[in-house]
mmCIF file of C-alpha atoms and ligand atoms in Angstrom:
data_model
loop_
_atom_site.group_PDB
_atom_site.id
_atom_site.type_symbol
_atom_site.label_atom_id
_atom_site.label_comp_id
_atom_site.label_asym_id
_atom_site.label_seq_id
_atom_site.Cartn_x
_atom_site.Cartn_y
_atom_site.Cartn_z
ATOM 1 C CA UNK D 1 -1.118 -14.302 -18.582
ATOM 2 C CA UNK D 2 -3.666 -16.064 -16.519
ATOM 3 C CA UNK D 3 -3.910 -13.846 -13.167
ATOM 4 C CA UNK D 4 -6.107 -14.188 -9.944
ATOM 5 C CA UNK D 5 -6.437 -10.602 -8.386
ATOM 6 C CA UNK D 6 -7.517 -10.950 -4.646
ATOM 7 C CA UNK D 7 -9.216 -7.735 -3.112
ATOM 8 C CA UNK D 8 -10.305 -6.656 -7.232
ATOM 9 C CA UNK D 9 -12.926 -4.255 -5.789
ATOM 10 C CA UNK D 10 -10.220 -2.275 -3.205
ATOM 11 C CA UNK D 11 -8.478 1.074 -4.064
ATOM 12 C CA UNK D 12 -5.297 -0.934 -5.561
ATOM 13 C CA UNK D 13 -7.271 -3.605 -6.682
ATOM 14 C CA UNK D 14 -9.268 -1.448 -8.793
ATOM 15 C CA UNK D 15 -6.933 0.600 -10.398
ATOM 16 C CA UNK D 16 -5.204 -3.423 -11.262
ATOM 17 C CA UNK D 17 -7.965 -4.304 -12.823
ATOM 18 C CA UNK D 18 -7.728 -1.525 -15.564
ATOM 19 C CA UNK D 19 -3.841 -1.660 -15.566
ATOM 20 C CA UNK D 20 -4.018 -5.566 -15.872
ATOM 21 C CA UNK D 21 -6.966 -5.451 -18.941
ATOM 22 C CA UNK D 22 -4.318 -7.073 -22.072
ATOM 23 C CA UNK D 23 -4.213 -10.363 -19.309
ATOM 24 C CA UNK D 24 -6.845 -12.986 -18.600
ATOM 25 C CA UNK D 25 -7.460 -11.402 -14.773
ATOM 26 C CA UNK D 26 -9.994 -13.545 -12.877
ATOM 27 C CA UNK D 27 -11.238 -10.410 -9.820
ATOM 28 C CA UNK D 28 -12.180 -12.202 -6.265
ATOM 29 C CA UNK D 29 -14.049 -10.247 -4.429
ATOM 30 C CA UNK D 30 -14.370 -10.138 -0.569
ATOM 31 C CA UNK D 31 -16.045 -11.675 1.468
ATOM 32 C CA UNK D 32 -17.385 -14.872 -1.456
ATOM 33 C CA UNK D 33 -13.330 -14.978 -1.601
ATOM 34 C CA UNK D 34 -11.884 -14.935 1.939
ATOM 35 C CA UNK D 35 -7.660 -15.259 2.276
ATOM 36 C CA UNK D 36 -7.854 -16.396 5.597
ATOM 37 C CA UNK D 37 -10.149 -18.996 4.857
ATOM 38 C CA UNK D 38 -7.454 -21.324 3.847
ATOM 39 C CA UNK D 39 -9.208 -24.457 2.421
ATOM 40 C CA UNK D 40 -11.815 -22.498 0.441
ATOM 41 C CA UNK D 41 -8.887 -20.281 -0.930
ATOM 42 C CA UNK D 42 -6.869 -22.958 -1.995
ATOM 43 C CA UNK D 43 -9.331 -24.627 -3.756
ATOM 44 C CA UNK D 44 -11.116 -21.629 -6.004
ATOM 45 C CA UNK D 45 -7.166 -20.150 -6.736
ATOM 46 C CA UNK D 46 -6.289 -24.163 -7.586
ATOM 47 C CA UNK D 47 -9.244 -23.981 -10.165
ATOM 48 C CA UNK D 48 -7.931 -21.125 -11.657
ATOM 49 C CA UNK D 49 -4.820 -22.509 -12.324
ATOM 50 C CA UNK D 50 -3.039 -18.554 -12.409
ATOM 51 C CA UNK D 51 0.351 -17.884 -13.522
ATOM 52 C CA UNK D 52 0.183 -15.405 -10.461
ATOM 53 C CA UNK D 53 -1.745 -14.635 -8.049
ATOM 54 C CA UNK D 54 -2.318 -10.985 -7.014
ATOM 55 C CA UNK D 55 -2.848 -9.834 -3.299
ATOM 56 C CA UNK D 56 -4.233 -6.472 -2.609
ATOM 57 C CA UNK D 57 -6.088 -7.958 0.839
ATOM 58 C CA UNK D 58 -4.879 -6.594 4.486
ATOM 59 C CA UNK D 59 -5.899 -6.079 7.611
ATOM 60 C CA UNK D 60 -4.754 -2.281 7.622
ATOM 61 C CA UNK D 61 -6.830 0.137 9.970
ATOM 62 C CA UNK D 62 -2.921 0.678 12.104
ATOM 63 C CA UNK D 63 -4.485 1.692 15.309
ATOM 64 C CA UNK D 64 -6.781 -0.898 15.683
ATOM 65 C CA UNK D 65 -4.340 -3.828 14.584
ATOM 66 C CA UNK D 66 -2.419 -2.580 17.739
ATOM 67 C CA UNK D 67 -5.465 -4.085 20.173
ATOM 68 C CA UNK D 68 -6.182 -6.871 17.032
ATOM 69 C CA UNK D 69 -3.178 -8.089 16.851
ATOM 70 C CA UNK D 70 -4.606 -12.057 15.852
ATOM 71 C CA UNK D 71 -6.502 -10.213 13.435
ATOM 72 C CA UNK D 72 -4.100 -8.549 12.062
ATOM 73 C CA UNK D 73 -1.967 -11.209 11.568
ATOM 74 C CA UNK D 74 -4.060 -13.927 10.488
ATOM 75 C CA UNK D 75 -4.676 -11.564 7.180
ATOM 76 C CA UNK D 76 -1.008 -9.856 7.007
ATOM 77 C CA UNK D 77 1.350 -12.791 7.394
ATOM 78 C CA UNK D 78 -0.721 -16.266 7.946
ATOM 79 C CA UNK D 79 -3.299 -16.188 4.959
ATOM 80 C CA UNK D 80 0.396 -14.828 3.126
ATOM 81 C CA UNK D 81 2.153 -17.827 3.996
ATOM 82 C CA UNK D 82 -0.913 -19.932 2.691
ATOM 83 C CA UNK D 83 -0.953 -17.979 -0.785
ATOM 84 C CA UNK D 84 2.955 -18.536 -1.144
ATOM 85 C CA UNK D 85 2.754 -22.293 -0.427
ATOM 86 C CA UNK D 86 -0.400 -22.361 -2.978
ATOM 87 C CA UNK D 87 1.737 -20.411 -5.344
ATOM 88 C CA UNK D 88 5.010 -22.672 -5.199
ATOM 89 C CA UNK D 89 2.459 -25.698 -5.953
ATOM 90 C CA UNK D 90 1.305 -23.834 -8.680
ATOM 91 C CA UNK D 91 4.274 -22.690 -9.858
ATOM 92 C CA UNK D 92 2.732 -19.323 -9.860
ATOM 93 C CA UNK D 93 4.215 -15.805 -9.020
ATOM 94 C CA UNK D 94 2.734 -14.169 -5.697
ATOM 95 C CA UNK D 95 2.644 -10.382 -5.942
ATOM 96 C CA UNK D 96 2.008 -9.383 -2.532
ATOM 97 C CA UNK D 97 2.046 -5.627 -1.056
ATOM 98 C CA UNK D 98 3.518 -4.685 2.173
ATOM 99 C CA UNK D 99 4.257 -0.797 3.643
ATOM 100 C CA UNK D 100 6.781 1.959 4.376
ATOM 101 C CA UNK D 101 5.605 1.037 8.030
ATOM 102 C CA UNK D 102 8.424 -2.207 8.221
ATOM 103 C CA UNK D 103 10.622 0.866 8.678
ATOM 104 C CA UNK D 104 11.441 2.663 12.357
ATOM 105 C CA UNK D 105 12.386 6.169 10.459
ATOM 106 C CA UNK D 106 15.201 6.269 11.938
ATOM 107 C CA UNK D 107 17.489 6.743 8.680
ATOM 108 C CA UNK D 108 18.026 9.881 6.939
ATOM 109 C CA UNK D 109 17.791 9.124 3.532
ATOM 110 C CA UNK D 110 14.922 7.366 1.631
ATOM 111 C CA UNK D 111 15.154 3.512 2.679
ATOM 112 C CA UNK D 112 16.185 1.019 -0.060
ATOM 113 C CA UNK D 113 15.102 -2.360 -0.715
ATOM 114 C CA UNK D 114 18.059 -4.043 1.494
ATOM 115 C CA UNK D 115 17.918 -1.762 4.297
ATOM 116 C CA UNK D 116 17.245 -3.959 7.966
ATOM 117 C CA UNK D 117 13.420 -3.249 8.730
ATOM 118 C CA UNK D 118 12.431 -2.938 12.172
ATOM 119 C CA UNK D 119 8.515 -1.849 12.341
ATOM 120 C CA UNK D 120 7.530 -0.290 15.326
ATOM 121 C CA UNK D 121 3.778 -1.518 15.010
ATOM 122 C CA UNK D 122 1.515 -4.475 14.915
ATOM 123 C CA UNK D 123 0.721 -3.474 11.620
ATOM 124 C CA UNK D 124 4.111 -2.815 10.384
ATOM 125 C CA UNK D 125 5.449 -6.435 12.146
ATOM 126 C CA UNK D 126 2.112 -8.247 10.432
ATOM 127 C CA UNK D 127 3.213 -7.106 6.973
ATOM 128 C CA UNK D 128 6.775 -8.084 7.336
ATOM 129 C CA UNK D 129 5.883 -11.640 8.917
ATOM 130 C CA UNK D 130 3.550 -11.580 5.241
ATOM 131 C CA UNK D 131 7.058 -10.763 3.443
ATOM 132 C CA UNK D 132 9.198 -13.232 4.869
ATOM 133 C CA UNK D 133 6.572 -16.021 4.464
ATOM 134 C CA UNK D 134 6.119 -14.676 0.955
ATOM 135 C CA UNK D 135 9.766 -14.224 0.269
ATOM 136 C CA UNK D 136 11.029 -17.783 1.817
ATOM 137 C CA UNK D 137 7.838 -20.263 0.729
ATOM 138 C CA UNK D 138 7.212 -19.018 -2.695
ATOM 139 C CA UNK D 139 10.273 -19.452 -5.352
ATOM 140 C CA UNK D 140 8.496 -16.664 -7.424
ATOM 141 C CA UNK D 141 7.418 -13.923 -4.931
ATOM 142 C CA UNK D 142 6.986 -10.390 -5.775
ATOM 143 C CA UNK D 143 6.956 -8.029 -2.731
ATOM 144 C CA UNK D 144 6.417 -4.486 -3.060
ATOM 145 C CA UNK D 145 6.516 -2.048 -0.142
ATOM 146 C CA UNK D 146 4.346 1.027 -1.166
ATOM 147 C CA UNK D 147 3.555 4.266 0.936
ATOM 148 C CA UNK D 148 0.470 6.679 1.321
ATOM 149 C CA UNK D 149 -2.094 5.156 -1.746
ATOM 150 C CA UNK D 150 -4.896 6.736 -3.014
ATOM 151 C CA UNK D 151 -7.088 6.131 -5.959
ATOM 152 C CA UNK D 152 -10.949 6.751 -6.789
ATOM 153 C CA UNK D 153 -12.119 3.591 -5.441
ATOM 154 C CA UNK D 154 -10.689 5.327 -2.116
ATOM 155 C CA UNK D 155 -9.546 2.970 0.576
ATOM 156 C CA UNK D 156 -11.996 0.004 1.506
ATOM 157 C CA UNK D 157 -10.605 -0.617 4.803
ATOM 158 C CA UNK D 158 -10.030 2.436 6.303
ATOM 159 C CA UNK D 159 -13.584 4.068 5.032
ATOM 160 C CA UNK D 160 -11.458 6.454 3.201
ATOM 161 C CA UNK D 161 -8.032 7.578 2.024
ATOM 162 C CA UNK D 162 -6.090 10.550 3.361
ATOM 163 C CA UNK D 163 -6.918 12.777 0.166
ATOM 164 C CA UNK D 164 -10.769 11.950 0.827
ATOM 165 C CA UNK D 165 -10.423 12.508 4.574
ATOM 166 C CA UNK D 166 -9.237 15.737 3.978
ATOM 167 C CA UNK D 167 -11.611 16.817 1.678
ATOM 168 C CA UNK D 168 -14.424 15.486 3.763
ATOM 169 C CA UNK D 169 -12.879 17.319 6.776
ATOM 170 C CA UNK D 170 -12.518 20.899 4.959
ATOM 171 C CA UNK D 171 -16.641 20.229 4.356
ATOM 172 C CA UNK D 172 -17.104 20.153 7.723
ATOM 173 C CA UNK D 173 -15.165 23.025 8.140
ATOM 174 C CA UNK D 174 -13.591 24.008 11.658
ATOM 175 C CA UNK D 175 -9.583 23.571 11.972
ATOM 176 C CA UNK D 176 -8.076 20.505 10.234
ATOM 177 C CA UNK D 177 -4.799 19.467 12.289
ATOM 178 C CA UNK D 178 -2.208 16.990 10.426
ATOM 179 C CA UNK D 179 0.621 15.835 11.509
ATOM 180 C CA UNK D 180 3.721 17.547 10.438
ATOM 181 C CA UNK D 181 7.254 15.174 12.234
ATOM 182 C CA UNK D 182 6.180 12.083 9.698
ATOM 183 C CA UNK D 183 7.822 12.538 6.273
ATOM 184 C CA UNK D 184 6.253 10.299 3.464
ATOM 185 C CA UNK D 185 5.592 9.564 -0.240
ATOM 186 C CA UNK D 186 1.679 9.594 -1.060
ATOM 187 C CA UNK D 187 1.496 7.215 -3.848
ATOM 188 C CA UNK D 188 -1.060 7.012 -6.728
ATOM 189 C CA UNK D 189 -2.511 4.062 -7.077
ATOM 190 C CA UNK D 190 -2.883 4.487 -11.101
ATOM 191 C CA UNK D 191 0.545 4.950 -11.167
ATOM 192 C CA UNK D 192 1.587 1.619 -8.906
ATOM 193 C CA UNK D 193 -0.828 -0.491 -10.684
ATOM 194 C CA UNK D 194 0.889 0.484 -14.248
ATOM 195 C CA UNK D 195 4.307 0.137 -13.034
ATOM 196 C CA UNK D 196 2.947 -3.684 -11.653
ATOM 197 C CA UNK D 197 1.547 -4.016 -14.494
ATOM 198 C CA UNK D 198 4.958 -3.805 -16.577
ATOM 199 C CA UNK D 199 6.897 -5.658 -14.078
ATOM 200 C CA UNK D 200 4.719 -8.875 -14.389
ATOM 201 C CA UNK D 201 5.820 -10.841 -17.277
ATOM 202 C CA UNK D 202 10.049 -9.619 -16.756
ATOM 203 C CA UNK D 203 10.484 -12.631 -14.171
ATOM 204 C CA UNK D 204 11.887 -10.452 -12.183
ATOM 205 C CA UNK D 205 11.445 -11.070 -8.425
ATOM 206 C CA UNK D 206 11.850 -10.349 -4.993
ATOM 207 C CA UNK D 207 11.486 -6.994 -2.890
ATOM 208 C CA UNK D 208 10.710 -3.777 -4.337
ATOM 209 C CA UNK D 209 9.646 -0.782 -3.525
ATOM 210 C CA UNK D 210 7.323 1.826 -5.492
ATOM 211 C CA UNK D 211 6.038 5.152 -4.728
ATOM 212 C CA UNK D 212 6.080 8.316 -5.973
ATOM 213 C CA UNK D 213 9.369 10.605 -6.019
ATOM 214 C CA UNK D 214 9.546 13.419 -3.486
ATOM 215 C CA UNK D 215 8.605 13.467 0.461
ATOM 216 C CA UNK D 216 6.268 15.540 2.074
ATOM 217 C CA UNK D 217 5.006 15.478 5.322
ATOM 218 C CA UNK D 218 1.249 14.908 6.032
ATOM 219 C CA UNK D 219 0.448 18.026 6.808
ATOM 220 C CA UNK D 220 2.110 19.211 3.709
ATOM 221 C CA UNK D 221 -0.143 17.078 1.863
ATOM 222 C CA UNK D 222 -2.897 18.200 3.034
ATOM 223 C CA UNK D 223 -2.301 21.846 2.229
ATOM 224 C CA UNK D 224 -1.337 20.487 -1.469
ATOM 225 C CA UNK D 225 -4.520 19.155 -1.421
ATOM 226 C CA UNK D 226 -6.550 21.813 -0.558
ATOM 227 C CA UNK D 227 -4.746 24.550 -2.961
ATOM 228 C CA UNK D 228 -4.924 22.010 -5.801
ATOM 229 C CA UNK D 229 -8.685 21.067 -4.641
ATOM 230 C CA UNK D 230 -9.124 25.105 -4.297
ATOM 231 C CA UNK D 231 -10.448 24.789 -0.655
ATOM 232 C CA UNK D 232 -9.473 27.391 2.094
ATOM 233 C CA UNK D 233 -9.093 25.288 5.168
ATOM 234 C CA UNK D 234 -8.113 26.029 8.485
ATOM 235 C CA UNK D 235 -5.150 23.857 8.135
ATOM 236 C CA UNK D 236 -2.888 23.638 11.680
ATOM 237 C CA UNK D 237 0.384 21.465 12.461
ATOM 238 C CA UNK D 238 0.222 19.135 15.320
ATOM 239 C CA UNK D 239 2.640 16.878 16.366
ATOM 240 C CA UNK D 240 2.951 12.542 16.801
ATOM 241 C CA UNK D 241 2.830 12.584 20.407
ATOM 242 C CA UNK D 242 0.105 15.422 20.759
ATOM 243 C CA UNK D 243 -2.289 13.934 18.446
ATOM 244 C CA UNK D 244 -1.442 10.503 20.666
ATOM 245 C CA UNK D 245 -2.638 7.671 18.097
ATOM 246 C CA UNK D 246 -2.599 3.946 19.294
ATOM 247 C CA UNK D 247 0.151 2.806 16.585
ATOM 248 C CA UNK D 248 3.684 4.062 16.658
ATOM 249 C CA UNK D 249 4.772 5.325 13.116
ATOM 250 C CA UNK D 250 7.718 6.206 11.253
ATOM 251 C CA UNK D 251 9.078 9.627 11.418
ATOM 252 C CA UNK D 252 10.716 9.016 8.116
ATOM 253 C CA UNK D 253 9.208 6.360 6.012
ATOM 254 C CA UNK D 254 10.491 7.504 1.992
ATOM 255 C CA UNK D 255 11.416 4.890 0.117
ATOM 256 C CA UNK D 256 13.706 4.381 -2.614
ATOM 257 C CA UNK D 257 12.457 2.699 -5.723
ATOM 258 C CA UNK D 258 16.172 1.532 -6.312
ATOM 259 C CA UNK D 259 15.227 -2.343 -8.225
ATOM 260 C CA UNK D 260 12.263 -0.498 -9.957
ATOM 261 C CA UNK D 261 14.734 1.878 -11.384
ATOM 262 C CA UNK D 262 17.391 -0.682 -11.987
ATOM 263 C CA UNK D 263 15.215 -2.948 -13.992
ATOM 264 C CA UNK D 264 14.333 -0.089 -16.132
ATOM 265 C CA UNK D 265 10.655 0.033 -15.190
ATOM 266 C CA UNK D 266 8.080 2.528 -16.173
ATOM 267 C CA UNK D 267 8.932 5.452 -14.208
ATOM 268 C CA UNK D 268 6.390 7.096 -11.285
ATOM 269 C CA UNK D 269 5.987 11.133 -11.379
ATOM 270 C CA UNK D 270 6.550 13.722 -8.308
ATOM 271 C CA UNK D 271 4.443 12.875 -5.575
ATOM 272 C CA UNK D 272 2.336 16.489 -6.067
ATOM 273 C CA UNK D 273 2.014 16.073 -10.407
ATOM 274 C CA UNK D 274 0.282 12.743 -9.337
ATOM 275 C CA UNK D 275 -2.113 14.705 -6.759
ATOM 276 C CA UNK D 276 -2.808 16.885 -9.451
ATOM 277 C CA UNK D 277 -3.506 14.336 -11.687
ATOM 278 C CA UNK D 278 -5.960 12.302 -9.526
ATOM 279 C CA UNK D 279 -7.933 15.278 -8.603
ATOM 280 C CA UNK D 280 -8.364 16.521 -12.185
ATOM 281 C CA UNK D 281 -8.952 12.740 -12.801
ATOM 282 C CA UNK D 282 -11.810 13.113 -9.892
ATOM 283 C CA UNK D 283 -13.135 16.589 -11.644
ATOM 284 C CA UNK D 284 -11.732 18.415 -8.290
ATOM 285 C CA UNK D 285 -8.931 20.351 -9.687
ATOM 286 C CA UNK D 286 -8.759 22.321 -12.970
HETATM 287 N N1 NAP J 1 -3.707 2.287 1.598
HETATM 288 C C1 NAP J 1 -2.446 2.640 1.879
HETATM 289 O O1 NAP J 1 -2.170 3.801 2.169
HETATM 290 C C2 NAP J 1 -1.353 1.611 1.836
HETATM 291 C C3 NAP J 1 -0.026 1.999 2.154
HETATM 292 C C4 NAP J 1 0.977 1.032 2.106
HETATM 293 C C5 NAP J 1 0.675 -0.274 1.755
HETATM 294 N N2 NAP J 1 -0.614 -0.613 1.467
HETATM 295 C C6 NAP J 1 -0.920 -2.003 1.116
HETATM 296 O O2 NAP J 1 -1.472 -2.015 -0.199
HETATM 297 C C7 NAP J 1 -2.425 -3.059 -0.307
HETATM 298 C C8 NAP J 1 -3.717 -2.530 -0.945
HETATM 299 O O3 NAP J 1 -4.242 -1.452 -0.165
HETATM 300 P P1 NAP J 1 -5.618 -0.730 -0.571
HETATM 301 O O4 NAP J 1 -5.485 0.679 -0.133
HETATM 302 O O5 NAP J 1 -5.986 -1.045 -1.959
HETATM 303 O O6 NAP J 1 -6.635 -1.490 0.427
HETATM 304 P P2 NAP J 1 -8.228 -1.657 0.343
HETATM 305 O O7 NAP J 1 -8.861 -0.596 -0.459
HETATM 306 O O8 NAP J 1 -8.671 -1.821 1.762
HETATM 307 O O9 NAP J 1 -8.400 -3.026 -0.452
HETATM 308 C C9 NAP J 1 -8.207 -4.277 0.144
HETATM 309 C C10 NAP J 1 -9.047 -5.278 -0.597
HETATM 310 O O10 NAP J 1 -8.874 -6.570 0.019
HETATM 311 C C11 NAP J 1 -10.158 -7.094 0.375
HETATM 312 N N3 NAP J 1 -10.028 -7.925 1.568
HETATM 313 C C12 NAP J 1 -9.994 -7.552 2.861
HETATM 314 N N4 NAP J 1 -9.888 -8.622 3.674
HETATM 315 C C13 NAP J 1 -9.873 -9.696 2.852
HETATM 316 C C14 NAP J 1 -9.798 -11.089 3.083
HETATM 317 N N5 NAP J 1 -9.735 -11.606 4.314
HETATM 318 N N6 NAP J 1 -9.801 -11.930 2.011
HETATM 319 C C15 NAP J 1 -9.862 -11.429 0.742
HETATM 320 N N7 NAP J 1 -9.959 -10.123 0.463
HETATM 321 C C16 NAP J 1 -9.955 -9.262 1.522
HETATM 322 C C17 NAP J 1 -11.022 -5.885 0.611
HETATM 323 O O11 NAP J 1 -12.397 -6.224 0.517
HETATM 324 P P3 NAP J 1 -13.503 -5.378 1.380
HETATM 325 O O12 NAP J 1 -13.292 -3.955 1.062
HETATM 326 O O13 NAP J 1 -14.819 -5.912 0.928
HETATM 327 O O14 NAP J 1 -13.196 -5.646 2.824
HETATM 328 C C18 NAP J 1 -10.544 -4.965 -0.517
HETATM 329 O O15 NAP J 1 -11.168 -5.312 -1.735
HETATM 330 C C19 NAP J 1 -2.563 -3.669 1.102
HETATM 331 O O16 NAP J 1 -1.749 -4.811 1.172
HETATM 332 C C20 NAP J 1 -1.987 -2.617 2.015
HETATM 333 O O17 NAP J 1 -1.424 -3.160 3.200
HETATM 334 C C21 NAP J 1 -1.630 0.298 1.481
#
């Protein structure tokens, strides 16, 4: 299959890349291939003619989309909306990626793919304006809500992901405070690309989500990290509203991988055999 794989250079996109190797995958790269620069786009994706287009790109630093908010969404929803109109003249699948953060938390139980989302940040609104312009414009969208990523490439936009953060912070020694009242699923990206990578090709589409199985809380992730990393940190609980950050967020953001599982798609591990994994992967665990 002819694919065009935006962001190829990202933590997803990278990890895409190898899962997508048996397909002809054209990588755009940042900033030669901008999303929100819709003429440009339209016209290198057009020459491409893909079967489906792949986008990894966001605007997705939370805190500061709160005081960006035109920013945010010019990326998250309006360079979407572009992509799915491109797509439906192409008659091309979109596979777009959205968050766990279209979710208030407010439910119990690990959210499933039809469950009312109701974000609670710029971020979170941006991504679900991108879904619904994905969703409605594009007769072959493929939307997947993921949680928590990490891979090697570590995350482009943020400087880091949380399992480098942490490492970098134990480093510097001193106490390391994580939050402990927001329950997730940290997600490797390995494993999301592969599970992509089988669910291209089933013309199979709509919402979806993928993570890893289990919840943990941050702060629980960061102490699996550092006993599977081997590091004796200084590791302290805080709360949401103590640590104060700029961006509302989910107390409860698991999802449910209930179409992934329906379809019969390859499978994703516990959330801490895929930590392990990545850091013996990375040469940090044994
Ligand atoms: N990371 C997470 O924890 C997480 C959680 C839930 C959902 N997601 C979603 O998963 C997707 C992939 O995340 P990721 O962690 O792989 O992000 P990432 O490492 O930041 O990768 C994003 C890629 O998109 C590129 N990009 C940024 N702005 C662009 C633009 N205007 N036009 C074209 N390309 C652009 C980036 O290039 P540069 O690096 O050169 O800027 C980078 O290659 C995103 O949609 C994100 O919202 C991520």
């Amino acid at each position: 299959m002819k694919i065009a794989l935006i962001g190829a250079d990202g933590q997803l996109g990278t990890e895409l890349l190898a899962a997508l190797a048996g397909h002809d995958v054209a990588p755009l790269f940042y900033p030669a291939f901008d999303v929100t620069k819709g003429g440009d786009a339209r016209a290198v994706l057009a020459g491409l003619a893909p079967e489906a287009i792949v986008n990894t790109s966001a605007f997705h630093r939370v805190d500061e989309c709160e005081d960006k908010a035109e920013a945010a969404f010019r990326v998250n929803a309006f360079a979407v909306r572009d992509l799915a109109l491109l797509a439906r003249d192409l008659d091309a699948a979109l596979v777009h990626f959205s968050t766990d953060y279209v979710f208030d938390g407010r439910k119990a139980e690990p959210y499933l793919e039809d469950d009312p989302p109701f974000p609670l940040s710029v971020y979170g609104a941006s991504k679900l304006a991108g879904e619904f312009f994905a969703r409605a414009l594009c007769p072959k969208p493929i939307v997947i809500r993921t949680c928590g990523l990490y891979g090697p490439a570590g995350c482009r936009e943020k400087g880091a992901n949380f399992v480098e953060a942490m490492l970098r912070a134990a480093e510097r020694g001193g106490p390391v405070r994580v939050v402990d009242d927001q329950w997730v699923t940290p997600t490797s990206a390995a494993e999301l690309a592969a599970c992509v990578a089988d669910l291209l090709g089933r013309r199979a589409y709509g919402l979806f989500h993928m993570t890893n199985e289990g919840r943990c809380t941050w702060h629980q992730f960061a102490a699996a990290i550092f006993e599977l990393a081997g590091r004796t940190v200084d590791l302290r609980p805080i709360d949401s509203a103590t640590l104060g950050a700029r961006a509302r967020r989910p107390a409860f953001s698991v999802l449910e991988n209930a179409r992934a599982k329906a379809l019969g798609l390859r499978g994703f591990s516990e959330w801490r055999d895929a930590l392990r994994d990545f850091l013996r992967r990375m040469g940090i665990a044994a």
